Amino acid sequence: MAFGFGVGDILLLTNMIAKTIGDIHTAPKELRELADRVESVEISLQSINELAHDQTAIELQNLQNVARLKERVRKVLVELHDVVVKYRDNEGRVNSFNRVKYGIWDKRGVEGLMVKLKERTDDLTTYLIIQIWRSSNQIRPLVDRVLAHACQREGYLKVSSPVQNANIGRRPHSNKDVDLKAAVSDLVDQVQAAMKHVLQAEQPSDPTLMPDQENVSIERELETQLGLAGVSAAVISTLVEGISEQRNQLAHPEDFDPVSYTGGKRPMEVPKGWIMVVDSYNEVRSIIAQIYLELFRVWTVNNSDEWLFNRVESAGIQVETDFSRQSLRSQSRPLVKGGNAPESAALRAAAGKESFLQSEEKNDILARVAKHRSRGIDYWHFRHYEYMLCFDSSVYEALTALAECCKTRYTKIILLGDIRLKDAAATLHVDETTKLVNSIKDGITSFLRQEYHWERPPLPMKDGPFRTKQIVLPRINTRLDPSDKEVKLNEISLRTDCRIRVTDERFDSQLLSITGRREAVPFAVSLLRETLA
């Protein structure tokens, strides 16, 4: 559970509101619009929940403030839900009298609640962004970037290093020469201190106040503290813009994934969907299937430069989430906590001995998937993942039941076969492991041929005309803003003649896949690490 508290309960509320409206026959336009707006808030909360997945990212003394901000969001959603429910009669309809009542009494109140909901969601998001910046040592690169932007804004001459313009980040206090490196260090300390004050300050706990009655927001409080610390207006403005950009990315993840940078030499690719592989506990079958999907994707791109699909993830239907706990109450099998590493036997089985897949690319994929931790199914998965693949009828039926609980869903659930070997791979004999891997591989191959018209590449992975290197970078990255990052990636693609594909690994990191000629890929990777890491 993220940050020791999670936002799963308020995500359930947003889903409940949207589903309640969806279930109302002839719902008025105003209520349908309300459902759409609640769903947009829901996406931000989904991103927050994923982004905050690592509990170690937050300082313990700040947990109370995080819980308070979360509770403020939940209170507004409860009020919205109460408004929606009272307009549905016993037959699930909104009669003419209720329509009139809504228009006279509650429409304006709902608008006020939506304003409040956005402000409180922004507060929670801003708080977590600041926390992650501090805990992931991103303040120094953030200050460098902010100084560079502030220099341009204030009309200062652009120089090779933002450090040389550090003195504009501080208000003049002396006619003496200022040591520029010390000035940057001082500015970093000032930003750190202001952020720490905002994170640890005790905020008012009354969740009933309307937006115009509330004290200053987290963002405005940060502006105040930076000003009191002597930070210039240009730096403060640029820093706040960075927070706003980050919030926008969290609210609209579909706008940022996937992206393919080609340096203008080849046409951009059409997005081809996300895939989720699901078994019982996300430790064996789903891990093996995820590895083979990634292997087949790289094998194909090394032969043809064709990217089969985008994000690939795995999950377990019996791994507990707030959504599964509420939706699978009637099942007899108990849910288990997530966060477990893949079974070592599953990783050894997936490593295999197929000569056509042996390569550095395979080693990279195995190492990355080994860091995966078991997770459960959330309802938003049914909106974002085009396919959910499973291995036996019990998982298929449970997934179908979960899908029925979602108002908006686009996922196609596919049963790959009756692969019923239990998820305790450590107890499997060699013959059983081989049978398991072959069955899963056959199911994946059949799926790719059916849904993607895939054909077996002619050359082994390491002998194709292209090679691929994958690196993982944090999604919260203060070194470059999104527009600068796009420019840099296109420049590197053009300079090296490599295609750079960017997809999300969950919501907290991004996977960069660099494909090009054998001799060009290492150079492109070195440029990317220098620019982005």
Short mmCIF file of C-alpha atoms in Angstrom, two decimals:
data_model
loop_
_atom_site.label_atom_id
_atom_site.label_comp_id
_atom_site.label_asym_id
_atom_site.label_seq_id
_atom_site.Cartn_x
_atom_site.Cartn_y
_atom_site.Cartn_z
CA MET A 1 0.00 0.00 0.00
CA ALA A 2 1.59 3.23 -1.14
CA PHE A 3 3.14 5.44 1.56
CA GLY A 4 1.60 3.27 4.23
CA PHE A 5 -1.90 4.59 3.54
CA GLY A 6 -2.85 4.15 -0.12
CA VAL A 7 -5.54 5.92 -2.12
CA GLY A 8 -7.36 2.73 -3.03
CA ASP A 9 -10.42 3.59 -0.94
CA ILE A 10 -10.93 6.95 -2.65
CA LEU A 11 -10.33 5.33 -6.03
CA LEU A 12 -13.19 2.99 -5.20
CA LEU A 13 -15.33 6.04 -4.46
CA THR A 14 -14.59 7.64 -7.83
CA ASN A 15 -15.41 4.37 -9.56
CA MET A 16 -18.61 4.05 -7.52
CA ILE A 17 -19.76 7.54 -8.53
CA ALA A 18 -19.05 6.94 -12.21
CA LYS A 19 -20.69 3.50 -12.14
CA THR A 20 -23.75 4.78 -10.26
CA ILE A 21 -24.29 7.45 -12.91
CA GLY A 22 -23.67 4.89 -15.65
CA ASP A 23 -26.32 2.61 -14.17
CA ILE A 24 -28.93 5.39 -14.11
CA HIS A 25 -31.21 5.08 -17.10
CA THR A 26 -31.65 8.37 -18.98
CA ALA A 27 -29.18 10.16 -16.70
CA PRO A 28 -29.28 13.92 -17.36
CA LYS A 29 -26.46 15.54 -19.24
CA GLU A 30 -25.18 17.29 -16.12
CA LEU A 31 -24.71 13.98 -14.29
CA ARG A 32 -22.98 12.39 -17.29
CA GLU A 33 -20.59 15.34 -17.41
CA LEU A 34 -20.00 14.93 -13.68
CA ALA A 35 -19.03 11.28 -14.26
CA ASP A 36 -16.50 12.31 -16.91
CA ARG A 37 -14.93 14.91 -14.62
CA VAL A 38 -14.75 12.49 -11.69
CA GLU A 39 -13.03 9.99 -13.96
CA SER A 40 -10.37 12.58 -14.87
CA VAL A 41 -9.66 13.05 -11.15
CA GLU A 42 -9.60 9.28 -10.84
CA ILE A 43 -6.75 9.04 -13.37
CA SER A 44 -4.65 11.48 -11.33
CA LEU A 45 -5.26 9.42 -8.21
CA GLN A 46 -4.32 6.22 -10.06
CA SER A 47 -1.04 7.82 -11.07
CA ILE A 48 -0.40 8.98 -7.50
CA ASN A 49 -1.04 5.48 -6.17
CA GLU A 50 1.44 3.98 -8.63
CA LEU A 51 3.96 6.77 -8.26
CA ALA A 52 3.95 6.41 -4.49
CA HIS A 53 4.28 2.63 -4.59
CA ASP A 54 7.62 2.60 -2.76
CA GLN A 55 6.88 3.25 0.92
CA THR A 56 10.51 4.19 1.61
CA ALA A 57 10.11 7.33 -0.49
CA ILE A 58 8.29 9.21 2.27
CA GLU A 59 9.55 10.47 5.60
CA LEU A 60 7.61 9.00 8.51
CA GLN A 61 6.95 12.38 10.10
CA ASN A 62 5.06 13.44 6.97
CA LEU A 63 2.61 10.53 6.95
CA GLN A 64 0.04 12.46 8.98
CA ASN A 65 -0.04 15.31 6.47
CA VAL A 66 -0.37 12.88 3.56
CA ALA A 67 -3.23 11.07 5.28
CA ARG A 68 -4.91 14.43 5.99
CA LEU A 69 -4.67 15.51 2.34
CA LYS A 70 -6.04 12.18 1.21
CA GLU A 71 -8.94 12.44 3.67
CA ARG A 72 -9.84 15.88 2.30
CA VAL A 73 -10.19 14.37 -1.19
CA ARG A 74 -12.28 11.50 0.14
CA LYS A 75 -14.69 13.83 1.96
CA VAL A 76 -15.54 15.69 -1.24
CA LEU A 77 -16.12 12.44 -3.10
CA VAL A 78 -18.50 11.27 -0.36
CA GLU A 79 -20.51 14.49 -0.78
CA LEU A 80 -20.63 14.02 -4.55
CA HIS A 81 -21.74 10.42 -4.17
CA ASP A 82 -24.53 11.44 -1.80
CA VAL A 83 -25.80 13.95 -4.36
CA VAL A 84 -25.78 11.42 -7.18
CA VAL A 85 -27.48 8.61 -5.25
CA LYS A 86 -30.49 10.64 -4.17
CA TYR A 87 -31.55 11.26 -7.78
CA ARG A 88 -31.84 7.59 -8.64
CA ASP A 89 -35.21 6.03 -7.92
CA ASN A 90 -35.87 2.37 -7.12
CA GLU A 91 -35.92 1.49 -10.80
CA GLY A 92 -32.61 3.20 -11.49
CA ARG A 93 -34.13 6.16 -13.32
CA VAL A 94 -34.09 9.93 -12.98
CA ASN A 95 -37.68 11.16 -13.25
CA SER A 96 -38.73 14.60 -14.41
CA PHE A 97 -39.25 15.90 -10.88
CA ASN A 98 -35.72 14.86 -9.88
CA ARG A 99 -34.31 16.55 -12.97
CA VAL A 100 -35.93 19.81 -11.93
CA LYS A 101 -34.72 19.37 -8.34
CA TYR A 102 -31.17 18.78 -9.55
CA GLY A 103 -31.22 21.87 -11.76
CA ILE A 104 -32.62 24.11 -8.98
CA TRP A 105 -30.93 22.83 -5.84
CA ASP A 106 -27.81 20.83 -6.55
CA LYS A 107 -26.28 21.81 -9.88
CA ARG A 108 -24.45 24.85 -8.46
CA GLY A 109 -23.42 22.89 -5.37
CA VAL A 110 -21.94 20.13 -7.54
CA GLU A 111 -19.93 22.71 -9.47
CA GLY A 112 -18.51 23.99 -6.18
CA LEU A 113 -17.68 20.46 -5.09
CA MET A 114 -15.86 19.80 -8.36
CA VAL A 115 -13.74 22.94 -7.87
CA LYS A 116 -12.96 21.79 -4.35
CA LEU A 117 -12.16 18.27 -5.57
CA LYS A 118 -9.67 19.56 -8.14
CA GLU A 119 -7.95 21.85 -5.65
CA ARG A 120 -7.62 19.09 -3.08
CA THR A 121 -6.39 16.55 -5.62
CA ASP A 122 -3.81 19.09 -6.83
CA ASP A 123 -2.72 19.62 -3.22
CA LEU A 124 -2.21 15.90 -2.65
CA THR A 125 -0.35 15.51 -5.95
CA THR A 126 1.87 18.54 -5.32
CA TYR A 127 2.76 17.30 -1.85
CA LEU A 128 3.84 13.90 -3.18
CA ILE A 129 5.82 15.43 -6.07
CA ILE A 130 7.77 17.61 -3.62
CA GLN A 131 8.36 14.59 -1.38
CA ILE A 132 9.67 12.50 -4.27
CA TRP A 133 11.94 15.30 -5.50
CA ARG A 134 13.52 15.53 -2.05
CA SER A 135 13.78 11.79 -1.38
CA SER A 136 15.28 10.99 -4.81
CA ASN A 137 18.05 13.64 -4.67
CA GLN A 138 16.65 15.64 -7.58
CA ILE A 139 16.86 19.11 -6.07
CA ARG A 140 20.29 19.96 -7.53
CA PRO A 141 19.39 19.06 -11.15
CA LEU A 142 16.05 20.78 -10.57
CA VAL A 143 17.82 23.98 -9.52
CA ASP A 144 20.18 23.80 -12.52
CA ARG A 145 17.22 23.52 -14.88
CA VAL A 146 15.26 26.25 -13.10
CA LEU A 147 18.22 28.62 -13.24
CA ALA A 148 18.65 28.06 -16.97
CA HIS A 149 14.98 28.91 -17.57
CA ALA A 150 15.07 31.85 -15.20
CA CYS A 151 18.09 33.29 -17.03
CA GLN A 152 16.20 33.25 -20.31
CA ARG A 153 13.08 34.72 -18.70
CA GLU A 154 14.99 37.61 -17.13
CA GLY A 155 16.86 38.36 -20.34
CA TYR A 156 20.29 37.30 -19.11
CA LEU A 157 22.82 36.08 -21.61
CA LYS A 158 22.67 32.33 -22.02
CA VAL A 159 25.90 30.67 -20.92
CA SER A 160 27.24 27.16 -21.08
CA SER A 161 26.44 26.21 -17.51
CA PRO A 162 23.48 27.24 -15.35
CA VAL A 163 25.91 27.45 -12.45
CA GLN A 164 27.37 30.59 -14.01
CA ASN A 165 23.99 32.26 -13.70
CA ALA A 166 23.39 31.13 -10.15
CA ASN A 167 23.51 34.64 -8.77
CA ILE A 168 20.18 35.51 -10.46
CA GLY A 169 18.49 32.93 -8.29
CA ARG A 170 19.22 35.03 -5.24
CA ARG A 171 18.28 38.56 -4.37
CA PRO A 172 21.26 40.94 -4.30
CA HIS A 173 22.54 41.36 -0.79
CA SER A 174 26.09 42.63 -1.28
CA ASN A 175 28.29 44.38 -3.80
CA LYS A 176 31.01 41.81 -3.20
CA ASP A 177 31.80 39.16 -5.76
CA VAL A 178 29.82 36.01 -5.18
CA ASP A 179 31.35 32.60 -5.50
CA LEU A 180 29.03 31.09 -8.08
CA LYS A 181 29.33 27.48 -7.01
CA ALA A 182 28.63 28.48 -3.45
CA ALA A 183 25.63 30.48 -4.71
CA VAL A 184 24.15 27.40 -6.36
CA SER A 185 24.81 25.36 -3.24
CA ASP A 186 23.08 28.02 -1.16
CA LEU A 187 20.11 28.06 -3.51
CA VAL A 188 19.81 24.26 -3.31
CA ASP A 189 19.81 24.55 0.49
CA GLN A 190 17.14 27.26 0.34
CA VAL A 191 14.88 25.15 -1.91
CA GLN A 192 15.43 22.08 0.28
CA ALA A 193 14.60 24.03 3.43
CA ALA A 194 11.45 25.55 1.91
CA MET A 195 10.23 22.16 0.71
CA LYS A 196 10.95 20.56 4.06
CA HIS A 197 8.96 23.29 5.82
CA VAL A 198 5.99 22.73 3.48
CA LEU A 199 6.10 18.96 3.96
CA GLN A 200 6.30 19.07 7.75
CA ALA A 201 4.07 22.07 8.51
CA GLU A 202 0.84 21.28 10.31
CA GLN A 203 -2.03 22.20 8.02
CA PRO A 204 -5.60 22.97 9.13
CA SER A 205 -7.57 19.75 9.55
CA ASP A 206 -11.12 21.01 8.84
CA PRO A 207 -12.18 19.24 5.59
CA THR A 208 -15.52 21.06 5.30
CA LEU A 209 -14.19 24.47 4.22
CA MET A 210 -15.00 25.61 0.70
CA PRO A 211 -12.12 26.67 -1.63
CA ASP A 212 -12.49 30.41 -0.91
CA GLN A 213 -12.39 29.74 2.85
CA GLU A 214 -9.36 27.47 2.90
CA ASN A 215 -5.86 28.53 3.84
CA VAL A 216 -3.24 28.76 1.11
CA SER A 217 -2.64 25.65 -0.98
CA ILE A 218 0.51 23.54 -0.86
CA GLU A 219 1.75 25.23 -4.02
CA ARG A 220 1.13 28.74 -2.72
CA GLU A 221 2.71 27.86 0.63
CA LEU A 222 5.83 26.71 -1.24
CA GLU A 223 5.93 30.00 -3.15
CA THR A 224 5.70 31.89 0.17
CA GLN A 225 8.48 29.89 1.81
CA LEU A 226 10.78 30.27 -1.19
CA GLY A 227 10.16 34.01 -1.17
CA LEU A 228 10.95 34.23 2.54
CA ALA A 229 14.18 32.35 1.87
CA GLY A 230 15.26 35.04 -0.60
CA VAL A 231 14.74 33.10 -3.83
CA SER A 232 14.04 35.30 -6.85
CA ALA A 233 10.59 35.56 -8.43
CA ALA A 234 11.88 34.14 -11.74
CA VAL A 235 13.17 30.99 -10.06
CA ILE A 236 9.99 30.57 -8.01
CA SER A 237 7.80 30.94 -11.10
CA THR A 238 9.83 28.38 -13.08
CA LEU A 239 9.80 25.93 -10.19
CA VAL A 240 6.02 26.16 -9.83
CA GLU A 241 5.62 25.62 -13.58
CA GLY A 242 7.63 22.42 -13.20
CA ILE A 243 5.24 21.18 -10.53
CA SER A 244 2.28 22.00 -12.77
CA GLU A 245 3.87 20.10 -15.69
CA GLN A 246 4.42 17.09 -13.46
CA ARG A 247 0.80 17.15 -12.28
CA ASN A 248 -0.36 17.29 -15.89
CA GLN A 249 1.69 14.20 -16.75
CA LEU A 250 0.15 12.33 -13.85
CA ALA A 251 -3.37 13.41 -14.85
CA HIS A 252 -2.91 12.42 -18.50
CA PRO A 253 -0.53 9.43 -18.68
CA GLU A 254 -1.99 8.38 -22.02
CA ASP A 255 -0.58 11.58 -23.57
CA PHE A 256 2.98 10.55 -22.72
CA ASP A 257 3.05 6.82 -23.42
CA PRO A 258 4.13 5.59 -25.87
CA VAL A 259 6.43 7.92 -27.77
CA SER A 260 8.87 6.99 -30.52
CA TYR A 261 11.72 9.36 -31.40
CA THR A 262 13.13 8.89 -34.86
CA GLY A 263 15.13 12.01 -35.65
CA GLY A 264 12.83 12.61 -38.62
CA LYS A 265 14.27 9.72 -40.65
CA ARG A 266 11.46 7.21 -40.28
CA PRO A 267 7.71 7.64 -39.79
CA MET A 268 6.30 7.64 -36.27
CA GLU A 269 4.72 4.39 -35.12
CA VAL A 270 1.07 3.79 -34.32
CA PRO A 271 0.43 2.81 -30.66
CA LYS A 272 -0.31 -0.91 -30.37
CA GLY A 273 -1.68 -1.34 -26.90
CA TRP A 274 -0.75 -2.45 -23.41
CA ILE A 275 -0.70 -6.09 -22.30
CA MET A 276 -1.27 -7.43 -18.77
CA VAL A 277 -0.49 -11.09 -18.00
CA VAL A 278 -2.40 -12.48 -15.01
CA ASP A 279 -2.06 -15.66 -12.95
CA SER A 280 -2.90 -16.40 -9.31
CA TYR A 281 -0.02 -14.86 -7.35
CA ASN A 282 2.18 -13.08 -9.94
CA GLU A 283 5.23 -15.15 -9.10
CA VAL A 284 5.55 -17.88 -11.75
CA ARG A 285 3.34 -18.23 -14.85
CA SER A 286 2.73 -14.52 -15.36
CA ILE A 287 6.45 -13.79 -14.86
CA ILE A 288 7.46 -16.36 -17.47
CA ALA A 289 4.85 -15.01 -19.89
CA GLN A 290 5.93 -11.39 -19.34
CA ILE A 291 9.55 -12.33 -20.06
CA TYR A 292 8.64 -14.15 -23.27
CA LEU A 293 6.45 -11.31 -24.49
CA GLU A 294 9.36 -8.92 -23.99
CA LEU A 295 11.81 -11.36 -25.62
CA PHE A 296 9.58 -11.82 -28.67
CA ARG A 297 9.15 -8.04 -28.96
CA VAL A 298 12.91 -7.40 -28.98
CA TRP A 299 13.57 -10.42 -31.21
CA THR A 300 11.11 -8.98 -33.73
CA VAL A 301 12.46 -5.41 -33.58
CA ASN A 302 16.04 -6.65 -34.03
CA ASN A 303 15.00 -8.35 -37.26
CA SER A 304 12.53 -5.85 -38.71
CA ASP A 305 12.59 -2.64 -36.62
CA GLU A 306 8.88 -3.29 -35.94
CA TRP A 307 7.70 -2.62 -32.37
CA LEU A 308 4.95 -5.15 -31.67
CA PHE A 309 3.30 -3.58 -28.61
CA ASN A 310 4.01 -1.09 -25.87
CA ARG A 311 3.73 -1.58 -22.13
CA VAL A 312 3.90 -5.15 -20.79
CA GLU A 313 3.08 -5.95 -17.15
CA SER A 314 2.03 -8.87 -14.99
CA ALA A 315 -0.23 -9.27 -11.95
CA GLY A 316 -1.92 -11.85 -9.74
CA ILE A 317 -5.67 -12.19 -9.27
CA GLN A 318 -5.18 -13.40 -5.66
CA VAL A 319 -2.88 -10.50 -4.73
CA GLU A 320 -4.86 -8.07 -2.61
CA THR A 321 -5.89 -4.60 -3.73
CA ASP A 322 -8.73 -2.47 -2.41
CA PHE A 323 -10.59 -3.20 -5.64
CA SER A 324 -10.18 -6.99 -5.50
CA ARG A 325 -10.98 -7.11 -1.78
CA GLN A 326 -14.31 -5.35 -2.41
CA SER A 327 -15.17 -7.13 -5.64
CA LEU A 328 -14.16 -10.74 -4.85
CA ARG A 329 -15.78 -11.05 -1.41
CA SER A 330 -17.73 -14.16 -2.36
CA GLN A 331 -14.75 -16.25 -3.44
CA SER A 332 -13.40 -18.90 -1.07
CA ARG A 333 -9.67 -18.47 -1.74
CA PRO A 334 -8.00 -15.88 0.51
CA LEU A 335 -6.19 -12.88 -0.95
CA VAL A 336 -2.49 -12.42 -0.18
CA LYS A 337 -0.32 -9.35 0.23
CA GLY A 338 1.78 -8.22 -2.72
CA GLY A 339 5.39 -7.13 -2.92
CA ASN A 340 6.97 -10.57 -3.37
CA ALA A 341 9.87 -11.19 -5.75
CA PRO A 342 9.42 -13.62 -8.66
CA GLU A 343 10.19 -17.26 -7.87
CA SER A 344 13.83 -17.97 -8.73
CA ALA A 345 12.73 -21.20 -10.41
CA ALA A 346 10.50 -19.17 -12.74
CA LEU A 347 13.40 -16.90 -13.72
CA ARG A 348 15.65 -19.91 -14.33
CA ALA A 349 12.94 -21.54 -16.40
CA ALA A 350 12.43 -18.41 -18.50
CA ALA A 351 16.19 -18.09 -19.04
CA GLY A 352 16.01 -21.30 -21.07
CA LYS A 353 18.54 -22.49 -23.59
CA GLU A 354 16.98 -21.43 -26.89
CA SER A 355 19.94 -20.35 -29.01
CA PHE A 356 17.80 -17.98 -31.08
CA LEU A 357 17.09 -15.85 -27.98
CA GLN A 358 20.51 -15.88 -26.26
CA SER A 359 21.81 -12.30 -26.26
CA GLU A 360 22.66 -9.27 -24.15
CA GLU A 361 19.08 -8.13 -24.71
CA LYS A 362 17.79 -11.27 -23.00
CA ASN A 363 20.10 -10.74 -20.03
CA ASP A 364 18.82 -7.18 -19.64
CA ILE A 365 15.17 -8.30 -19.71
CA LEU A 366 15.76 -11.06 -17.15
CA ALA A 367 17.58 -8.65 -14.83
CA ARG A 368 14.81 -6.06 -15.06
CA VAL A 369 11.93 -8.52 -14.54
CA ALA A 370 13.78 -10.01 -11.55
CA LYS A 371 13.20 -6.65 -9.82
CA HIS A 372 9.44 -6.92 -10.35
CA ARG A 373 7.30 -7.29 -7.23
CA SER A 374 3.97 -9.06 -7.15
CA ARG A 375 0.93 -6.86 -7.57
CA GLY A 376 -2.82 -7.27 -7.81
CA ILE A 377 -5.49 -6.07 -10.22
CA ASP A 378 -6.95 -2.56 -9.92
CA TYR A 379 -10.07 -1.47 -11.77
CA TRP A 380 -8.19 1.17 -13.80
CA HIS A 381 -6.26 -1.67 -15.46
CA PHE A 382 -9.42 -2.48 -17.41
CA ARG A 383 -9.34 1.01 -18.91
CA HIS A 384 -5.66 1.17 -19.88
CA TYR A 385 -4.70 -2.39 -20.88
CA GLU A 386 -5.92 -3.57 -24.25
CA TYR A 387 -5.34 -7.24 -23.41
CA MET A 388 -5.36 -9.34 -20.24
CA LEU A 389 -3.93 -12.81 -20.77
CA CYS A 390 -4.53 -15.67 -18.32
CA PHE A 391 -3.80 -19.37 -18.04
CA ASP A 392 -6.77 -21.20 -16.50
CA SER A 393 -10.53 -20.90 -16.24
CA SER A 394 -10.59 -19.84 -12.57
CA VAL A 395 -8.42 -16.77 -13.27
CA TYR A 396 -10.43 -16.05 -16.42
CA GLU A 397 -13.71 -16.13 -14.48
CA ALA A 398 -12.32 -13.91 -11.71
CA LEU A 399 -11.04 -11.37 -14.26
CA THR A 400 -14.42 -11.36 -15.98
CA ALA A 401 -16.13 -10.73 -12.64
CA LEU A 402 -13.78 -7.82 -11.89
CA ALA A 403 -14.38 -6.36 -15.35
CA GLU A 404 -18.13 -6.34 -14.69
CA CYS A 405 -17.49 -4.01 -11.72
CA CYS A 406 -16.00 -1.32 -14.00
CA LYS A 407 -18.12 1.30 -15.71
CA THR A 408 -15.56 2.02 -18.45
CA ARG A 409 -13.46 -0.84 -19.76
CA TYR A 410 -11.63 -1.56 -22.98
CA THR A 411 -9.76 -4.73 -22.03
CA LYS A 412 -10.07 -7.95 -24.01
CA ILE A 413 -9.62 -10.93 -21.66
CA ILE A 414 -8.02 -13.94 -23.37
CA LEU A 415 -7.56 -17.45 -21.99
CA LEU A 416 -4.26 -18.75 -23.41
CA GLY A 417 -4.92 -22.36 -22.46
CA ASP A 418 -5.47 -24.70 -19.56
CA ILE A 419 -2.05 -24.28 -17.95
CA ARG A 420 -2.83 -25.38 -14.40
CA LEU A 421 0.54 -26.10 -12.86
CA LYS A 422 0.53 -24.57 -9.38
CA ASP A 423 2.40 -21.36 -8.64
CA ALA A 424 4.99 -22.95 -6.34
CA ALA A 425 7.67 -23.26 -9.00
CA ALA A 426 10.39 -24.07 -6.46
CA THR A 427 8.78 -27.52 -6.06
CA LEU A 428 8.60 -28.28 -9.78
CA HIS A 429 10.79 -30.95 -11.30
CA VAL A 430 12.82 -30.23 -14.42
CA ASP A 431 10.33 -31.97 -16.71
CA GLU A 432 7.41 -30.04 -15.17
CA THR A 433 9.26 -26.75 -15.57
CA THR A 434 10.03 -27.49 -19.22
CA LYS A 435 6.41 -28.40 -19.85
CA LEU A 436 5.25 -25.20 -18.12
CA VAL A 437 7.56 -22.98 -20.18
CA ASN A 438 6.65 -24.67 -23.45
CA SER A 439 2.92 -24.39 -22.75
CA ILE A 440 3.19 -20.69 -21.92
CA LYS A 441 5.42 -20.05 -24.92
CA ASP A 442 2.95 -21.81 -27.22
CA GLY A 443 0.10 -19.73 -25.77
CA ILE A 444 2.04 -16.48 -26.27
CA THR A 445 2.95 -17.45 -29.84
CA SER A 446 -0.67 -18.24 -30.69
CA PHE A 447 -1.83 -14.94 -29.17
CA LEU A 448 0.72 -12.89 -31.12
CA ARG A 449 -0.17 -14.60 -34.40
CA GLN A 450 -3.89 -14.11 -33.82
CA GLU A 451 -3.89 -10.53 -32.55
CA TYR A 452 -0.73 -9.04 -34.08
CA HIS A 453 -0.28 -11.22 -37.21
CA TRP A 454 3.18 -12.03 -35.90
CA GLU A 455 5.58 -14.21 -37.86
CA ARG A 456 8.68 -15.88 -36.51
CA PRO A 457 11.74 -13.70 -37.32
CA PRO A 458 14.24 -15.36 -39.68
CA LEU A 459 17.41 -14.63 -37.66
CA PRO A 460 18.36 -15.15 -34.01
CA MET A 461 18.00 -12.13 -31.73
CA LYS A 462 21.73 -11.30 -31.71
CA ASP A 463 22.19 -11.81 -35.47
CA GLY A 464 19.48 -9.48 -36.80
CA PRO A 465 20.37 -6.27 -38.65
CA PHE A 466 19.56 -4.26 -35.50
CA ARG A 467 20.40 -4.46 -31.80
CA THR A 468 18.40 -3.10 -28.88
CA LYS A 469 19.46 -1.76 -25.50
CA GLN A 470 16.90 -0.99 -22.80
CA ILE A 471 17.49 1.33 -19.84
CA VAL A 472 15.12 2.39 -17.07
CA LEU A 473 14.95 6.00 -15.91
CA PRO A 474 12.79 7.62 -13.22
CA ARG A 475 9.67 9.24 -14.61
CA ILE A 476 9.92 12.04 -12.08
CA ASN A 477 12.99 13.69 -13.58
CA THR A 478 13.76 17.31 -12.83
CA ARG A 479 16.74 17.61 -15.13
CA LEU A 480 14.73 18.34 -18.27
CA ASP A 481 11.18 19.55 -18.81
CA PRO A 482 9.07 17.53 -21.31
CA SER A 483 9.74 19.83 -24.29
CA ASP A 484 13.50 19.87 -23.65
CA LYS A 485 13.48 16.10 -23.26
CA GLU A 486 11.71 15.66 -26.60
CA VAL A 487 14.24 17.89 -28.34
CA LYS A 488 17.18 16.00 -26.80
CA LEU A 489 15.80 12.58 -27.69
CA ASN A 490 15.22 13.65 -31.29
CA GLU A 491 18.74 15.08 -31.47
CA ILE A 492 20.27 11.85 -30.19
CA SER A 493 18.13 9.79 -32.59
CA LEU A 494 19.23 11.95 -35.52
CA ARG A 495 22.89 11.92 -34.49
CA THR A 496 23.10 8.14 -34.03
CA ASP A 497 20.47 6.96 -36.54
CA CYS A 498 18.79 4.97 -33.74
CA ARG A 499 15.12 4.79 -32.94
CA ILE A 500 14.33 5.58 -29.29
CA ARG A 501 11.05 4.30 -27.92
CA VAL A 502 9.78 5.55 -24.57
CA THR A 503 7.17 3.58 -22.63
CA ASP A 504 6.15 3.61 -18.98
CA GLU A 505 7.23 1.01 -16.45
CA ARG A 506 4.31 1.39 -14.06
CA PHE A 507 3.88 5.11 -13.30
CA ASP A 508 7.15 5.74 -11.52
CA SER A 509 9.71 5.06 -14.24
CA GLN A 510 10.17 4.98 -18.00
CA LEU A 511 11.69 2.31 -20.20
CA LEU A 512 13.87 3.60 -23.03
CA SER A 513 14.42 1.08 -25.83
CA ILE A 514 17.18 2.11 -28.22
CA THR A 515 17.27 0.21 -31.52
CA GLY A 516 19.84 0.69 -34.27
CA ARG A 517 22.93 -0.73 -35.94
CA ARG A 518 25.24 -2.69 -33.67
CA GLU A 519 27.97 -0.04 -33.61
CA ALA A 520 25.54 2.89 -33.10
CA VAL A 521 23.55 1.65 -30.09
CA PRO A 522 26.32 1.95 -27.43
CA PHE A 523 27.01 5.54 -28.52
CA ALA A 524 23.31 6.42 -28.32
CA VAL A 525 23.05 4.86 -24.86
CA SER A 526 26.05 6.87 -23.60
CA LEU A 527 24.49 10.10 -24.91
CA LEU A 528 21.16 9.24 -23.26
CA ARG A 529 22.75 8.50 -19.89
CA GLU A 530 24.73 11.71 -20.06
CA THR A 531 21.63 13.73 -20.96
CA LEU A 532 18.91 12.13 -18.86
CA ALA A 533 20.31 9.95 -16.10
#
